Amino acid sequence: MPNSIFDIMGPIMIGPSSSHTAGAARLGKMAYKLSGGDVAQADIYLHGSFAATYRGHGTDKALVAGLLNLSPWDERLRDAFSLAEERGLSYRFIPTDLGDVHPNTVRFVITGHNGDQSEIMGSSIGGGQVVVSEIDGLRVRFTGERPILITRHADTPGVISAIATLLYERNINIGNMTVNRSRQDHAASMYIEIDSLCQEDLTSRIRQIPGILRVKLLLPIEERLPAQF
Amino acid sequence: MDAITVIERCRQEEISLGELALRLEGEQNGASPDEVLDRVEQMLVVMERAAHEALAKPVRSVSGLTGGDAYRYDQYRKEGRSILGEAASMAMAFALSSSETNAAMGRIVACPTAGSCGILPAALFSMAHTHTFSRRQLQDAFLAAGVVGMIIDEHASLAGAQGGCQAECGSAAAMAAAAVVQLMGGSPAQCFHAGAIAIKNMLGLVCDPVAGLVEIPCIKRNAGGVLQALGAADLALSGVESYIPFDDTVEAMNRVGNAMPAALRETALGGLATTASGKEMRERIYGA
């Protein structure tokens, strides 16, 4: 059941399709954020309806616009390709079959300027709403509404509890979490959705916990129009 | 939430549908009336621009399949040659303009969807041009449309991929019909009679876009949709009631949508999309 009139009315967006254009731009922007805002090269795998109709719906431009941190309402979305060239972002589109996933699904393989790679998979589920389902091999359910933390850490007792304690001390409630372990390198990945915004130093404090290899914090995706536009 | 309870609450609290929407946003999301109205106003500004954009000069779609019809029709209308009245002809011009702007990757407001983005603005601004309303009345009418959309979303669907075009343009027409009735001073019950009539008249409409694009037949269905909305509103304002209440029409729309084969739900595998001309246009864009 919709909770707000604004679930029905809007978004304000560049046409022609809320799922294939606005949703695609949102997914691109999430991939930009999840890769830490550093995108040099992106391989963009398109599945299902995205693969079949991406040119006609401007899905390709919208995805690239998102990777340039543009919002679905931004009229520069139309010129995303030339903007990407200006900013030195290279990309290629690869229609493919991603398996048993939503028909409007995209997988980004992103390489940063420092050579870091990240992989993000997400779907545009209607009316411009999106959900990210996989981040660097970790199954997640990120809709961009609440902040999330992603850690990679030693697969030993105490690490998760130390993170949870840190959150508890700051009165931050955990809404959802997933842990995934890899036998090869004795490391685990964890995804935590939290209810409230966290203080600036949270990630640096988590990084100090023994056994932590990597921390990413992703804030809710903000895309409100400026008052004058 | 359904129409019966909404009408009853409006009656008890002696408020309009738009005012109810403001109260619901406060109760469910903690939003102040000013916050809500600011957001509504921002959408109205975008809507109004898109409703005029393709009238000032011809606009072509990105695919090159469509465009220029809003301009062509508006010129004809301005020459006084339209066989329709001022409000209806202006509404068709606005609906075409918003939809062509959408197909040309212009800025629009999905309401409820991008494919049906022309109907509500066309209804609101054709009324605003032919009558005198305050901005606040337009905002309230927008909110009334939102309440109708919320009820449809809860009990049926607003997505063509799920319910066909009846779910998109049909819902938009019901929302617009209710908005117009509220603008013209009708009661919440009359708003829902108008919405019910609009849904009944668009029940069963399939989603069969040529080449899967939001162009053919979507752009002209927006023009047709706003005429349905104005017609339904006019009937309700005269005191005509829908024999089938609004909630029942939504329930019927849901069942009809579920019974629709996938080929007629935005897959471009049936209807107009697979006619000889539809397939020829598809090949022109994507190759054989």
Short mmCIF file of N, CA, C and O in Angstrom, two decimals, chain B residues 88-204:
data_model
loop_
_atom_site.label_atom_id
_atom_site.label_comp_id
_atom_site.label_asym_id
_atom_site.label_seq_id
_atom_site.Cartn_x
_atom_site.Cartn_y
_atom_site.Cartn_z
N ALA B 88 -11.93 21.49 -24.07
CA ALA B 88 -11.57 20.15 -24.55
C ALA B 88 -10.43 20.20 -25.56
O ALA B 88 -9.51 19.39 -25.53
N SER B 89 -10.48 21.18 -26.47
CA SER B 89 -9.43 21.24 -27.48
C SER B 89 -8.11 21.65 -26.85
O SER B 89 -7.04 21.12 -27.19
N MET B 90 -8.17 22.57 -25.91
CA MET B 90 -6.95 22.98 -25.22
C MET B 90 -6.37 21.80 -24.44
O MET B 90 -5.16 21.58 -24.41
N ALA B 91 -7.25 21.03 -23.82
CA ALA B 91 -6.79 19.87 -23.04
C ALA B 91 -6.07 18.87 -23.95
O ALA B 91 -5.02 18.33 -23.59
N MET B 92 -6.61 18.63 -25.14
CA MET B 92 -5.94 17.69 -26.05
C MET B 92 -4.57 18.22 -26.45
O MET B 92 -3.60 17.47 -26.53
N ALA B 93 -4.49 19.53 -26.72
CA ALA B 93 -3.20 20.12 -27.11
C ALA B 93 -2.18 19.96 -25.98
O ALA B 93 -1.03 19.56 -26.21
N PHE B 94 -2.60 20.25 -24.74
CA PHE B 94 -1.69 20.13 -23.59
C PHE B 94 -1.25 18.67 -23.40
O PHE B 94 -0.09 18.40 -23.09
N ALA B 95 -2.20 17.74 -23.55
CA ALA B 95 -1.87 16.33 -23.34
C ALA B 95 -0.84 15.87 -24.37
O ALA B 95 0.14 15.19 -24.04
N LEU B 96 -1.06 16.28 -25.64
CA LEU B 96 -0.09 15.92 -26.69
C LEU B 96 1.27 16.53 -26.39
O LEU B 96 2.31 15.88 -26.55
N SER B 97 1.27 17.78 -25.94
CA SER B 97 2.54 18.46 -25.68
C SER B 97 3.34 17.76 -24.59
O SER B 97 4.54 17.50 -24.75
N SER B 98 2.70 17.44 -23.48
CA SER B 98 3.42 16.77 -22.39
C SER B 98 3.97 15.43 -22.86
O SER B 98 5.11 15.07 -22.56
N SER B 99 3.16 14.68 -23.59
CA SER B 99 3.57 13.34 -24.00
C SER B 99 4.68 13.40 -25.05
O SER B 99 5.59 12.57 -25.04
N GLU B 100 4.60 14.39 -25.96
CA GLU B 100 5.68 14.53 -26.94
C GLU B 100 6.97 15.00 -26.26
O GLU B 100 8.07 14.57 -26.63
N THR B 101 6.82 15.86 -25.27
CA THR B 101 8.00 16.31 -24.52
C THR B 101 8.66 15.12 -23.83
O THR B 101 9.88 14.97 -23.82
N ASN B 102 7.83 14.24 -23.29
CA ASN B 102 8.34 13.02 -22.64
C ASN B 102 9.10 12.15 -23.63
O ASN B 102 10.21 11.70 -23.35
N ALA B 103 8.54 11.95 -24.83
CA ALA B 103 9.17 11.09 -25.83
C ALA B 103 10.46 11.71 -26.36
O ALA B 103 11.32 11.01 -26.89
N ALA B 104 10.59 13.03 -26.20
CA ALA B 104 11.78 13.73 -26.68
C ALA B 104 12.82 13.89 -25.57
O ALA B 104 13.73 14.70 -25.68
N MET B 105 12.68 13.13 -24.50
CA MET B 105 13.57 13.22 -23.34
C MET B 105 13.56 14.61 -22.74
O MET B 105 14.58 15.14 -22.32
N GLY B 106 12.37 15.20 -22.67
CA GLY B 106 12.19 16.45 -21.94
C GLY B 106 11.80 16.14 -20.50
O GLY B 106 11.62 14.98 -20.13
N ARG B 107 11.64 17.21 -19.71
CA ARG B 107 11.33 17.01 -18.29
C ARG B 107 9.83 16.99 -18.06
O ARG B 107 9.12 17.90 -18.49
N ILE B 108 9.36 15.96 -17.38
CA ILE B 108 7.93 15.79 -17.10
C ILE B 108 7.75 15.31 -15.66
O ILE B 108 8.71 15.03 -14.96
N VAL B 109 6.48 15.20 -15.25
CA VAL B 109 6.16 14.59 -13.96
C VAL B 109 5.41 13.29 -14.24
O VAL B 109 4.36 13.32 -14.90
N ALA B 110 5.91 12.17 -13.80
CA ALA B 110 5.18 10.92 -13.92
C ALA B 110 3.94 11.02 -13.05
O ALA B 110 4.04 11.28 -11.86
N CYS B 111 2.72 10.86 -13.64
CA CYS B 111 1.52 11.01 -12.80
C CYS B 111 0.36 10.21 -13.37
O CYS B 111 -0.46 10.77 -14.04
N PRO B 112 0.16 8.96 -13.13
CA PRO B 112 1.05 8.22 -12.24
C PRO B 112 2.32 7.74 -12.93
O PRO B 112 3.29 7.45 -12.25
N THR B 113 2.34 7.64 -14.26
CA THR B 113 3.52 7.12 -14.94
C THR B 113 3.98 8.13 -15.99
O THR B 113 3.26 9.10 -16.29
N ALA B 114 5.15 7.90 -16.56
CA ALA B 114 5.64 8.78 -17.62
C ALA B 114 4.78 8.60 -18.87
O ALA B 114 4.48 9.57 -19.57
N GLY B 115 4.35 7.36 -19.13
CA GLY B 115 3.54 7.09 -20.31
C GLY B 115 2.19 7.79 -20.28
O GLY B 115 1.60 8.09 -21.32
N SER B 116 1.69 8.09 -19.09
CA SER B 116 0.39 8.76 -18.94
C SER B 116 0.56 10.16 -18.38
O SER B 116 -0.38 10.73 -17.81
N CYS B 117 1.73 10.75 -18.59
CA CYS B 117 2.07 12.02 -17.92
C CYS B 117 1.30 13.22 -18.47
O CYS B 117 1.35 14.30 -17.88
N GLY B 118 0.58 13.06 -19.59
CA GLY B 118 -0.07 14.23 -20.19
C GLY B 118 -1.47 14.50 -19.67
O GLY B 118 -1.98 15.61 -19.84
N ILE B 119 -2.10 13.50 -19.08
CA ILE B 119 -3.55 13.58 -18.82
C ILE B 119 -3.91 14.55 -17.69
O ILE B 119 -4.72 15.47 -17.87
N LEU B 120 -3.31 14.37 -16.51
CA LEU B 120 -3.65 15.26 -15.39
C LEU B 120 -3.28 16.72 -15.66
O LEU B 120 -4.12 17.62 -15.46
N PRO B 121 -2.06 17.02 -16.14
CA PRO B 121 -1.74 18.43 -16.43
C PRO B 121 -2.70 19.03 -17.45
O PRO B 121 -3.10 20.20 -17.32
N ALA B 122 -3.08 18.25 -18.46
CA ALA B 122 -3.97 18.77 -19.50
C ALA B 122 -5.32 19.14 -18.89
O ALA B 122 -5.90 20.19 -19.21
N ALA B 123 -5.82 18.28 -18.01
CA ALA B 123 -7.11 18.56 -17.37
C ALA B 123 -7.01 19.80 -16.48
O ALA B 123 -7.84 20.72 -16.56
N LEU B 124 -5.96 19.86 -15.65
CA LEU B 124 -5.82 20.98 -14.72
C LEU B 124 -5.65 22.31 -15.45
O LEU B 124 -6.33 23.29 -15.15
N PHE B 125 -4.73 22.34 -16.42
CA PHE B 125 -4.41 23.63 -17.02
C PHE B 125 -5.42 24.07 -18.08
O PHE B 125 -5.56 25.27 -18.33
N SER B 126 -6.15 23.14 -18.68
CA SER B 126 -7.23 23.57 -19.58
C SER B 126 -8.35 24.21 -18.75
O SER B 126 -8.95 25.20 -19.17
N MET B 127 -8.59 23.66 -17.56
CA MET B 127 -9.58 24.27 -16.67
C MET B 127 -9.09 25.64 -16.17
O MET B 127 -9.86 26.60 -16.11
N ALA B 128 -7.80 25.71 -15.86
CA ALA B 128 -7.25 26.97 -15.35
C ALA B 128 -7.33 28.07 -16.41
O ALA B 128 -7.51 29.25 -16.09
N HIS B 129 -7.18 27.68 -17.70
CA HIS B 129 -7.22 28.68 -18.77
C HIS B 129 -8.64 29.13 -19.10
O HIS B 129 -8.84 30.23 -19.59
N THR B 130 -9.61 28.26 -18.84
CA THR B 130 -10.97 28.61 -19.22
C THR B 130 -11.82 29.09 -18.04
O THR B 130 -12.96 29.48 -18.22
N HIS B 131 -11.22 29.00 -16.82
CA HIS B 131 -11.93 29.46 -15.62
C HIS B 131 -10.95 30.27 -14.79
O HIS B 131 -9.81 30.44 -15.18
N THR B 132 -11.41 30.74 -13.63
CA THR B 132 -10.50 31.46 -12.75
C THR B 132 -10.34 30.68 -11.45
O THR B 132 -11.30 30.50 -10.70
N PHE B 133 -9.12 30.18 -11.25
CA PHE B 133 -8.83 29.45 -10.01
C PHE B 133 -7.57 30.01 -9.39
O PHE B 133 -6.67 30.48 -10.09
N SER B 134 -7.51 29.92 -8.06
CA SER B 134 -6.27 30.30 -7.38
C SER B 134 -5.26 29.16 -7.54
O SER B 134 -5.64 28.02 -7.84
N ARG B 135 -3.99 29.48 -7.32
CA ARG B 135 -2.95 28.45 -7.38
C ARG B 135 -3.25 27.36 -6.34
O ARG B 135 -3.04 26.18 -6.57
N ARG B 136 -3.72 27.78 -5.19
CA ARG B 136 -4.00 26.84 -4.11
C ARG B 136 -5.10 25.85 -4.53
O ARG B 136 -5.06 24.68 -4.18
N GLN B 137 -6.08 26.33 -5.30
CA GLN B 137 -7.12 25.42 -5.78
C GLN B 137 -6.54 24.37 -6.73
O GLN B 137 -6.95 23.21 -6.69
N LEU B 138 -5.58 24.80 -7.55
CA LEU B 138 -4.93 23.84 -8.46
C LEU B 138 -4.12 22.81 -7.67
O LEU B 138 -4.12 21.62 -7.97
N GLN B 139 -3.44 23.29 -6.63
CA GLN B 139 -2.66 22.38 -5.78
C GLN B 139 -3.59 21.36 -5.11
O GLN B 139 -3.27 20.17 -5.03
N ASP B 140 -4.74 21.84 -4.64
CA ASP B 140 -5.71 20.95 -3.99
C ASP B 140 -6.25 19.91 -4.97
O ASP B 140 -6.47 18.76 -4.60
N ALA B 141 -6.48 20.35 -6.20
CA ALA B 141 -6.99 19.42 -7.21
C ALA B 141 -5.93 18.35 -7.52
O ALA B 141 -6.24 17.17 -7.68
N PHE B 142 -4.68 18.77 -7.58
CA PHE B 142 -3.56 17.85 -7.78
C PHE B 142 -3.56 16.80 -6.65
O PHE B 142 -3.43 15.60 -6.89
N LEU B 143 -3.75 17.27 -5.43
CA LEU B 143 -3.75 16.36 -4.28
C LEU B 143 -4.94 15.40 -4.33
O LEU B 143 -4.82 14.22 -3.98
N ALA B 144 -6.10 15.90 -4.79
CA ALA B 144 -7.27 15.04 -4.92
C ALA B 144 -6.97 13.90 -5.90
O ALA B 144 -7.30 12.74 -5.65
N ALA B 145 -6.30 14.25 -7.00
CA ALA B 145 -5.92 13.22 -7.97
C ALA B 145 -5.01 12.19 -7.31
O ALA B 145 -5.11 10.99 -7.59
N GLY B 146 -4.13 12.66 -6.44
CA GLY B 146 -3.21 11.75 -5.76
C GLY B 146 -3.92 10.74 -4.89
O GLY B 146 -3.54 9.56 -4.84
N VAL B 147 -4.97 11.18 -4.18
CA VAL B 147 -5.73 10.26 -3.33
C VAL B 147 -6.36 9.15 -4.19
O VAL B 147 -6.31 7.97 -3.85
N VAL B 148 -6.93 9.55 -5.32
CA VAL B 148 -7.54 8.56 -6.22
C VAL B 148 -6.47 7.57 -6.71
O VAL B 148 -6.69 6.35 -6.72
N GLY B 149 -5.29 8.08 -7.05
CA GLY B 149 -4.21 7.22 -7.50
C GLY B 149 -3.76 6.24 -6.42
O GLY B 149 -3.48 5.07 -6.70
N MET B 150 -3.72 6.72 -5.18
CA MET B 150 -3.30 5.84 -4.07
C MET B 150 -4.26 4.66 -3.91
O MET B 150 -3.85 3.53 -3.66
N ILE B 151 -5.56 4.95 -4.05
CA ILE B 151 -6.55 3.88 -3.89
C ILE B 151 -6.41 2.85 -5.02
O ILE B 151 -6.43 1.64 -4.79
N ILE B 152 -6.21 3.35 -6.25
CA ILE B 152 -6.05 2.41 -7.37
C ILE B 152 -4.79 1.58 -7.18
O ILE B 152 -4.79 0.36 -7.39
N ASP B 153 -3.71 2.21 -6.75
CA ASP B 153 -2.44 1.50 -6.56
C ASP B 153 -2.59 0.40 -5.52
O ASP B 153 -2.01 -0.67 -5.64
N GLU B 154 -3.38 0.68 -4.48
CA GLU B 154 -3.54 -0.31 -3.42
C GLU B 154 -4.38 -1.51 -3.87
O GLU B 154 -4.08 -2.65 -3.53
N HIS B 155 -5.41 -1.27 -4.67
CA HIS B 155 -6.35 -2.35 -4.99
C HIS B 155 -6.21 -2.90 -6.41
O HIS B 155 -6.82 -3.91 -6.74
N ALA B 156 -5.45 -2.22 -7.25
CA ALA B 156 -5.20 -2.73 -8.60
C ALA B 156 -3.75 -2.44 -8.93
O ALA B 156 -2.86 -2.84 -8.19
N SER B 157 -3.49 -1.74 -10.02
CA SER B 157 -2.10 -1.45 -10.39
C SER B 157 -2.06 -0.19 -11.23
O SER B 157 -3.03 0.18 -11.89
N LEU B 158 -0.91 0.48 -11.20
CA LEU B 158 -0.72 1.66 -12.04
C LEU B 158 0.30 1.38 -13.15
O LEU B 158 0.70 2.29 -13.87
N ALA B 159 0.71 0.12 -13.28
CA ALA B 159 1.78 -0.22 -14.23
C ALA B 159 1.22 -0.96 -15.44
O ALA B 159 0.50 -1.95 -15.30
N GLY B 160 1.57 -0.48 -16.63
CA GLY B 160 1.12 -1.13 -17.86
C GLY B 160 1.60 -2.56 -17.96
O GLY B 160 0.91 -3.42 -18.50
N ALA B 161 2.78 -2.84 -17.40
CA ALA B 161 3.33 -4.19 -17.46
C ALA B 161 2.50 -5.16 -16.63
O ALA B 161 2.51 -6.36 -16.84
N GLN B 162 1.74 -4.62 -15.68
CA GLN B 162 0.88 -5.48 -14.85
C GLN B 162 -0.57 -5.44 -15.29
O GLN B 162 -1.22 -6.47 -15.36
N GLY B 163 -1.09 -4.24 -15.58
CA GLY B 163 -2.52 -4.11 -15.82
C GLY B 163 -2.91 -3.58 -17.18
O GLY B 163 -4.09 -3.32 -17.42
N GLY B 164 -1.95 -3.41 -18.08
CA GLY B 164 -2.27 -2.84 -19.39
C GLY B 164 -2.42 -1.33 -19.31
O GLY B 164 -2.21 -0.72 -18.26
N CYS B 165 -2.85 -0.72 -20.43
CA CYS B 165 -2.97 0.74 -20.49
C CYS B 165 -4.08 1.25 -19.58
O CYS B 165 -4.03 2.38 -19.11
N GLN B 166 -5.10 0.45 -19.33
CA GLN B 166 -6.15 0.87 -18.40
C GLN B 166 -5.53 1.26 -17.06
O GLN B 166 -6.03 2.16 -16.38
N ALA B 167 -4.44 0.59 -16.67
CA ALA B 167 -3.78 0.88 -15.40
C ALA B 167 -3.03 2.21 -15.44
O ALA B 167 -2.87 2.87 -14.42
N GLU B 168 -2.57 2.60 -16.63
CA GLU B 168 -1.82 3.85 -16.75
C GLU B 168 -2.74 4.99 -17.19
O GLU B 168 -3.08 5.86 -16.39
N CYS B 169 -3.16 4.99 -18.45
CA CYS B 169 -4.02 6.08 -18.92
C CYS B 169 -5.40 6.02 -18.28
O CYS B 169 -6.03 7.07 -18.06
N GLY B 170 -5.90 4.83 -17.99
CA GLY B 170 -7.19 4.70 -17.32
C GLY B 170 -7.14 5.31 -15.93
O GLY B 170 -8.02 6.08 -15.54
N SER B 171 -6.10 4.97 -15.18
CA SER B 171 -5.94 5.54 -13.84
C SER B 171 -5.74 7.04 -13.91
O SER B 171 -6.31 7.80 -13.11
N ALA B 172 -4.91 7.48 -14.85
CA ALA B 172 -4.65 8.92 -14.98
C ALA B 172 -5.94 9.66 -15.28
O ALA B 172 -6.19 10.76 -14.75
N ALA B 173 -6.79 9.07 -16.13
CA ALA B 173 -8.07 9.71 -16.47
C ALA B 173 -8.98 9.78 -15.24
O ALA B 173 -9.65 10.81 -15.01
N ALA B 174 -9.00 8.72 -14.44
CA ALA B 174 -9.82 8.72 -13.21
C ALA B 174 -9.31 9.79 -12.25
O ALA B 174 -10.09 10.53 -11.63
N MET B 175 -7.99 9.87 -12.13
CA MET B 175 -7.39 10.88 -11.24
C MET B 175 -7.72 12.29 -11.71
O MET B 175 -8.08 13.17 -10.92
N ALA B 176 -7.60 12.49 -13.03
CA ALA B 176 -7.86 13.81 -13.60
C ALA B 176 -9.33 14.18 -13.48
O ALA B 176 -9.69 15.34 -13.20
N ALA B 177 -10.21 13.20 -13.68
CA ALA B 177 -11.65 13.45 -13.58
C ALA B 177 -12.01 13.93 -12.18
O ALA B 177 -12.75 14.91 -12.00
N ALA B 178 -11.44 13.25 -11.18
CA ALA B 178 -11.71 13.64 -9.79
C ALA B 178 -11.16 15.04 -9.51
O ALA B 178 -11.79 15.85 -8.83
N ALA B 179 -9.98 15.32 -10.06
CA ALA B 179 -9.36 16.64 -9.83
C ALA B 179 -10.24 17.75 -10.41
O ALA B 179 -10.43 18.79 -9.77
N VAL B 180 -10.78 17.51 -11.61
CA VAL B 180 -11.61 18.54 -12.25
C VAL B 180 -12.91 18.75 -11.46
O VAL B 180 -13.34 19.89 -11.25
N VAL B 181 -13.50 17.66 -11.00
CA VAL B 181 -14.74 17.80 -10.21
C VAL B 181 -14.47 18.63 -8.95
O VAL B 181 -15.25 19.52 -8.61
N GLN B 182 -13.35 18.35 -8.30
CA GLN B 182 -13.04 19.14 -7.11
C GLN B 182 -12.83 20.62 -7.46
O GLN B 182 -13.32 21.51 -6.77
N LEU B 183 -12.10 20.87 -8.55
CA LEU B 183 -11.86 22.25 -8.99
C LEU B 183 -13.16 23.00 -9.20
O LEU B 183 -13.31 24.17 -8.85
N MET B 184 -14.14 22.30 -9.81
CA MET B 184 -15.40 22.94 -10.16
C MET B 184 -16.38 22.96 -8.98
O MET B 184 -17.54 23.33 -9.15
N GLY B 185 -15.90 22.54 -7.81
CA GLY B 185 -16.73 22.66 -6.63
C GLY B 185 -17.60 21.46 -6.31
O GLY B 185 -18.50 21.54 -5.48
N GLY B 186 -17.34 20.33 -6.98
CA GLY B 186 -18.10 19.12 -6.69
C GLY B 186 -17.70 18.50 -5.36
O GLY B 186 -16.65 18.85 -4.80
N SER B 187 -18.53 17.60 -4.86
CA SER B 187 -18.26 16.95 -3.57
C SER B 187 -17.29 15.79 -3.76
O SER B 187 -17.11 15.31 -4.89
N PRO B 188 -16.68 15.30 -2.67
CA PRO B 188 -15.83 14.11 -2.77
C PRO B 188 -16.57 12.92 -3.39
O PRO B 188 -16.00 12.18 -4.20
N ALA B 189 -17.85 12.75 -3.05
CA ALA B 189 -18.62 11.65 -3.65
C ALA B 189 -18.70 11.83 -5.17
O ALA B 189 -18.55 10.87 -5.94
N GLN B 190 -18.91 13.07 -5.60
CA GLN B 190 -18.96 13.33 -7.05
C GLN B 190 -17.60 13.10 -7.71
O GLN B 190 -17.52 12.63 -8.85
N CYS B 191 -16.52 13.41 -6.99
CA CYS B 191 -15.17 13.15 -7.52
C CYS B 191 -15.04 11.67 -7.85
O CYS B 191 -14.51 11.29 -8.90
N PHE B 192 -15.51 10.82 -6.94
CA PHE B 192 -15.37 9.37 -7.17
C PHE B 192 -16.36 8.85 -8.21
O PHE B 192 -16.06 7.87 -8.89
N HIS B 193 -17.53 9.49 -8.35
CA HIS B 193 -18.40 9.11 -9.47
C HIS B 193 -17.69 9.39 -10.79
O HIS B 193 -17.71 8.57 -11.72
N ALA B 194 -17.04 10.55 -10.87
CA ALA B 194 -16.31 10.89 -12.09
C ALA B 194 -15.18 9.88 -12.33
O ALA B 194 -14.99 9.40 -13.45
N GLY B 195 -14.45 9.55 -11.26
CA GLY B 195 -13.36 8.58 -11.39
C GLY B 195 -13.89 7.22 -11.85
O GLY B 195 -13.28 6.56 -12.71
N ALA B 196 -15.02 6.82 -11.29
CA ALA B 196 -15.60 5.52 -11.65
C ALA B 196 -16.01 5.51 -13.12
O ALA B 196 -15.76 4.54 -13.84
N ILE B 197 -16.62 6.59 -13.57
CA ILE B 197 -17.05 6.66 -14.98
C ILE B 197 -15.84 6.60 -15.91
O ILE B 197 -15.83 5.89 -16.92
N ALA B 198 -14.77 7.32 -15.53
CA ALA B 198 -13.55 7.31 -16.36
C ALA B 198 -12.97 5.89 -16.43
O ALA B 198 -12.60 5.41 -17.51
N ILE B 199 -12.91 5.21 -15.31
CA ILE B 199 -12.36 3.84 -15.32
C ILE B 199 -13.23 2.93 -16.17
O ILE B 199 -12.73 2.15 -17.00
N LYS B 200 -14.55 3.03 -15.99
CA LYS B 200 -15.45 2.16 -16.76
C LYS B 200 -15.24 2.35 -18.26
O LYS B 200 -15.26 1.40 -19.03
N ASN B 201 -15.05 3.61 -18.67
CA ASN B 201 -14.92 3.89 -20.10
C ASN B 201 -13.55 3.52 -20.67
O ASN B 201 -13.37 3.53 -21.88
N MET B 202 -12.59 3.21 -19.81
CA MET B 202 -11.28 2.82 -20.31
C MET B 202 -10.90 1.41 -19.88
O MET B 202 -9.78 0.95 -20.10
N LEU B 203 -11.89 0.71 -19.31
CA LEU B 203 -11.64 -0.65 -18.83
C LEU B 203 -11.23 -1.56 -19.98
O LEU B 203 -11.84 -1.55 -21.05
N GLY B 204 -10.20 -2.33 -19.77
CA GLY B 204 -9.79 -3.32 -20.77
C GLY B 204 -8.78 -2.81 -21.77
O GLY B 204 -8.30 -3.57 -22.62
#
